[in-house]
GROMACS .gro file of C-alpha atoms in nm:
model
  190
    1MET     CA    1  -1.761   0.821   0.920
    2LYS     CA    2  -1.752   0.643   0.586
    3ILE     CA    3  -1.388   0.566   0.509
    4GLY     CA    4  -1.246   0.461   0.173
    5LEU     CA    5  -0.939   0.241   0.206
    6PHE     CA    6  -0.673   0.286  -0.060
    7PHE     CA    7  -0.431  -0.007  -0.025
    8GLY     CA    8  -0.090  -0.008  -0.186
    9SER     CA    9   0.284  -0.032  -0.159
   10PHE     CA   10   0.318   0.340  -0.239
   11ASN     CA   11   0.673   0.269  -0.349
   12PRO     CA   12   0.682   0.570  -0.387
   13ILE     CA   13   0.354   0.755  -0.352
   14HIS     CA   14   0.296   0.966  -0.664
   15VAL     CA   15   0.055   1.226  -0.799
   16GLY     CA   16  -0.164   0.956  -0.954
   17HIS     CA   17  -0.230   0.811  -0.607
   18LEU     CA   18  -0.299   1.157  -0.468
   19ILE     CA   19  -0.536   1.258  -0.747
   20ILE     CA   20  -0.737   0.936  -0.712
   21ALA     CA   21  -0.752   0.965  -0.331
   22ASN     CA   22  -0.859   1.329  -0.344
   23THR     CA   23  -1.118   1.253  -0.615
   24MET     CA   24  -1.261   0.974  -0.400
   25ALA     CA   25  -1.261   1.191  -0.086
   26THR     CA   26  -1.428   1.489  -0.251
   27GLY     CA   27  -1.632   1.337  -0.535
   28SER     CA   28  -1.815   1.057  -0.355
   29ASP     CA   29  -1.997   1.002  -0.027
   30LEU     CA   30  -1.673   0.911   0.153
   31ASP     CA   31  -1.576   1.129   0.448
   32GLN     CA   32  -1.209   1.036   0.433
   33VAL     CA   33  -0.965   0.821   0.238
   34TRP     CA   34  -0.706   0.627   0.432
   35PHE     CA   35  -0.386   0.513   0.263
   36VAL     CA   36  -0.317   0.160   0.387
   37VAL     CA   37   0.058   0.119   0.341
   38SER     CA   38   0.115  -0.252   0.280
   39PRO     CA   39   0.441  -0.399   0.407
   40GLN     CA   40   0.419  -0.679   0.149
   41ASN     CA   41   0.161  -0.728  -0.123
   42PRO     CA   42   0.110  -1.104  -0.168
   43LEU     CA   43   0.092  -1.051  -0.547
   44LYS     CA   44   0.410  -0.842  -0.584
   45LYS     CA   45   0.784  -0.904  -0.560
   46THR     CA   46   0.963  -0.732  -0.272
   47LYS     CA   47   1.301  -0.681  -0.441
   48SER     CA   48   1.274  -0.306  -0.491
   49LEU     CA   49   1.041  -0.238  -0.200
   50LEU     CA   50   1.158   0.030   0.043
   51HIS     CA   51   1.118  -0.035   0.414
   52GLU     CA   52   0.755   0.015   0.517
   53PHE     CA   53   0.835   0.300   0.759
   54ASP     CA   54   1.006   0.496   0.481
   55ARG     CA   55   0.704   0.446   0.254
   56LEU     CA   56   0.466   0.545   0.535
   57ASP     CA   57   0.676   0.856   0.601
   58MET     CA   58   0.654   0.955   0.232
   59VAL     CA   59   0.275   0.908   0.233
   60GLU     CA   60   0.234   1.111   0.553
   61ARG     CA   61   0.444   1.395   0.412
   62ALA     CA   62   0.257   1.388   0.080
   63ILE     CA   63  -0.087   1.421   0.242
   64ALA     CA   64   0.000   1.641   0.542
   65ASP     CA   65  -0.198   1.939   0.411
   66ASN     CA   66  -0.522   1.749   0.338
   67SER     CA   67  -0.751   1.668   0.632
   68ARG     CA   68  -0.961   1.432   0.417
   69LEU     CA   69  -0.661   1.201   0.364
   70LYS     CA   70  -0.491   0.989   0.630
   71ALA     CA   71  -0.220   0.721   0.638
   72THR     CA   72  -0.238   0.405   0.845
   73ASN     CA   73   0.022   0.147   0.939
   74ILE     CA   74  -0.241  -0.107   1.050
   75GLU     CA   75  -0.079  -0.385   0.844
   76PHE     CA   76   0.268  -0.339   0.996
   77SER     CA   77   0.177  -0.550   1.298
   78MET     CA   78  -0.019  -0.811   1.103
   79PRO     CA   79   0.116  -1.140   0.962
   80LYS     CA   80   0.291  -1.103   0.627
   81PRO     CA   81   0.191  -1.113   0.356
   82SER     CA   82  -0.121  -0.923   0.454
   83TYR     CA   83  -0.455  -0.995   0.296
   84THR     CA   84  -0.714  -0.725   0.239
   85ILE     CA   85  -0.997  -0.910   0.414
   86ASP     CA   86  -0.787  -0.952   0.731
   87THR     CA   87  -0.704  -0.581   0.733
   88LEU     CA   88  -1.069  -0.487   0.679
   89VAL     CA   89  -1.173  -0.704   0.973
   90ARG     CA   90  -0.896  -0.559   1.194
   91LEU     CA   91  -0.995  -0.201   1.106
   92SER     CA   92  -1.364  -0.275   1.167
   93GLU     CA   93  -1.278  -0.413   1.512
   94LYS     CA   94  -1.050  -0.120   1.597
   95TYR     CA   95  -1.288   0.149   1.463
   96PRO     CA   96  -1.643   0.011   1.504
   97GLN     CA   97  -1.783   0.365   1.469
   98HIS     CA   98  -1.669   0.379   1.103
   99THR     CA   99  -1.782   0.197   0.791
  100PHE     CA  100  -1.519   0.099   0.538
  101ARG     CA  101  -1.516   0.059   0.161
  102LEU     CA  102  -1.231  -0.068  -0.051
  103ILE     CA  103  -1.095   0.161  -0.324
  104MET     CA  104  -0.940  -0.014  -0.622
  105GLY     CA  105  -0.846   0.043  -0.981
  106GLU     CA  106  -1.059  -0.111  -1.250
  107ASP     CA  107  -0.758  -0.316  -1.363
  108ASN     CA  108  -0.768  -0.506  -1.029
  109LEU     CA  109  -1.136  -0.585  -1.068
  110ALA     CA  110  -1.060  -0.850  -1.332
  111GLN     CA  111  -0.852  -1.051  -1.081
  112PHE     CA  112  -1.073  -0.980  -0.782
  113ALA     CA  113  -1.203  -1.340  -0.772
  114ASN     CA  114  -0.845  -1.448  -0.687
  115TRP     CA  115  -0.842  -1.244  -0.366
  116LYS     CA  116  -0.877  -1.418  -0.031
  117ASN     CA  117  -1.245  -1.413   0.078
  118TYR     CA  118  -1.343  -1.174  -0.201
  119GLU     CA  119  -1.710  -1.264  -0.146
  120LYS     CA  120  -1.695  -1.130   0.212
  121ILE     CA  121  -1.525  -0.809   0.094
  122LEU     CA  122  -1.813  -0.755  -0.150
  123GLU     CA  123  -2.084  -0.846   0.099
  124TYR     CA  124  -1.964  -0.657   0.407
  125TYR     CA  125  -1.760  -0.368   0.266
  126GLY     CA  126  -1.810  -0.305  -0.105
  127LEU     CA  127  -1.583  -0.153  -0.367
  128ASP     CA  128  -1.534   0.196  -0.504
  129VAL     CA  129  -1.367   0.145  -0.841
  130TYR     CA  130  -1.183   0.411  -1.040
  131PRO     CA  131  -1.108   0.377  -1.414
  132ARG     CA  132  -0.771   0.249  -1.535
  133PRO     CA  133  -0.628   0.251  -1.887
  134LYS     CA  134  -0.689  -0.070  -2.082
  135ALA     CA  135  -0.867  -0.241  -1.790
  136PRO     CA  136  -1.011  -0.577  -1.894
  137GLU     CA  137  -1.383  -0.640  -1.862
  138SER     CA  138  -1.499  -0.786  -1.532
  139PRO     CA  139  -1.831  -0.942  -1.431
  140PHE     CA  140  -1.795  -0.756  -1.098
  141ARG     CA  141  -1.867  -0.421  -1.269
  142THR     CA  142  -2.239  -0.482  -1.233
  143HIS     CA  143  -2.234  -0.619  -0.877
  144PRO     CA  144  -2.466  -0.416  -0.647
  145ASN     CA  145  -2.180  -0.349  -0.400
  146VAL     CA  146  -1.942  -0.223  -0.670
  147ARG     CA  147  -1.961   0.147  -0.738
  148LEU     CA  148  -1.782   0.290  -1.041
  149VAL     CA  149  -1.653   0.637  -0.954
  150GLU     CA  150  -1.576   0.896  -1.216
  151ALA     CA  151  -1.209   0.989  -1.187
  152PRO     CA  152  -0.929   1.100  -1.418
  153LEU     CA  153  -0.780   0.825  -1.631
  154LEU     CA  154  -0.419   0.816  -1.515
  155ASP     CA  155  -0.138   0.596  -1.638
  156ILE     CA  156   0.152   0.673  -1.406
  157SER     CA  157   0.331   0.403  -1.211
  158ALA     CA  158   0.575   0.378  -0.924
  159THR     CA  159   0.777   0.136  -1.139
  160PHE     CA  160   0.824   0.407  -1.403
  161ILE     CA  161   0.928   0.655  -1.134
  162ARG     CA  162   1.181   0.411  -0.984
  163ASP     CA  163   1.320   0.345  -1.334
  164CYS     CA  164   1.358   0.722  -1.387
  165ILE     CA  165   1.549   0.755  -1.060
  166ARG     CA  166   1.784   0.469  -1.151
  167ALA     CA  167   1.842   0.628  -1.495
  168ASN     CA  168   1.910   0.965  -1.331
  169ARG     CA  169   1.606   1.124  -1.500
  170SER     CA  170   1.382   1.382  -1.338
  171ILE     CA  171   1.074   1.276  -1.143
  172ARG     CA  172   0.958   1.633  -1.096
  173TYR     CA  173   0.578   1.669  -1.113
  174MET     CA  174   0.532   1.291  -1.083
  175VAL     CA  175   0.569   1.298  -0.706
  176PRO     CA  176   0.505   1.579  -0.457
  177ASP     CA  177   0.806   1.806  -0.397
  178VAL     CA  178   0.839   1.684  -0.038
  179VAL     CA  179   0.857   1.321  -0.161
  180GLU     CA  180   1.110   1.407  -0.432
  181GLU     CA  181   1.327   1.584  -0.173
  182MET     CA  182   1.311   1.284   0.060
  183ILE     CA  183   1.398   1.039  -0.220
  184GLU     CA  184   1.699   1.252  -0.320
  185ARG     CA  185   1.818   1.313   0.036
  186LYS     CA  186   1.794   0.948   0.142
  187LYS     CA  187   1.910   0.815  -0.199
  188PHE     CA  188   1.610   0.586  -0.234
  189TYR     CA  189   1.588   0.357  -0.538
  190VAL     CA  190   1.941   0.422  -0.668
   0.00000   0.00000   0.00000
């Protein structure tokens, strides 16, 4: 199978993530999209990061009804912070029958040269890039292993959702109902 890997903190997973993943799974040559829940992104602060198992649980609940989407905890047992290239290599070793591509927002493409072993990611895996609002230009747009995928232009963030929760404002329609219920029940982000 051809698997698209959608890396992220998913803190929390929201409808923007789900729309992009579903668009990639159904509107490209990918067979499935796997959400790679990252315990710690090397480029992000961990102050407001929920425990990785809680974030994985939210992702699994959010995608339970879609057989084209899957969650993986592959990075949970890897050294932290985890780097994308190391995860790609680990997945390729564990699932040699699959081919993997990296899914990323166009906003990340501008900083892609800062990623560990970005040349190897391009050469051996390739990128499926979805549009992001106000994304800066990147020379990688024209690379032969970068594929721009038509997808809705979404500007919703987990930071905005966490801010809403802390301000006691509704997050309805921004996250799946099952995720909203879990956040309320477990008092996440308050």
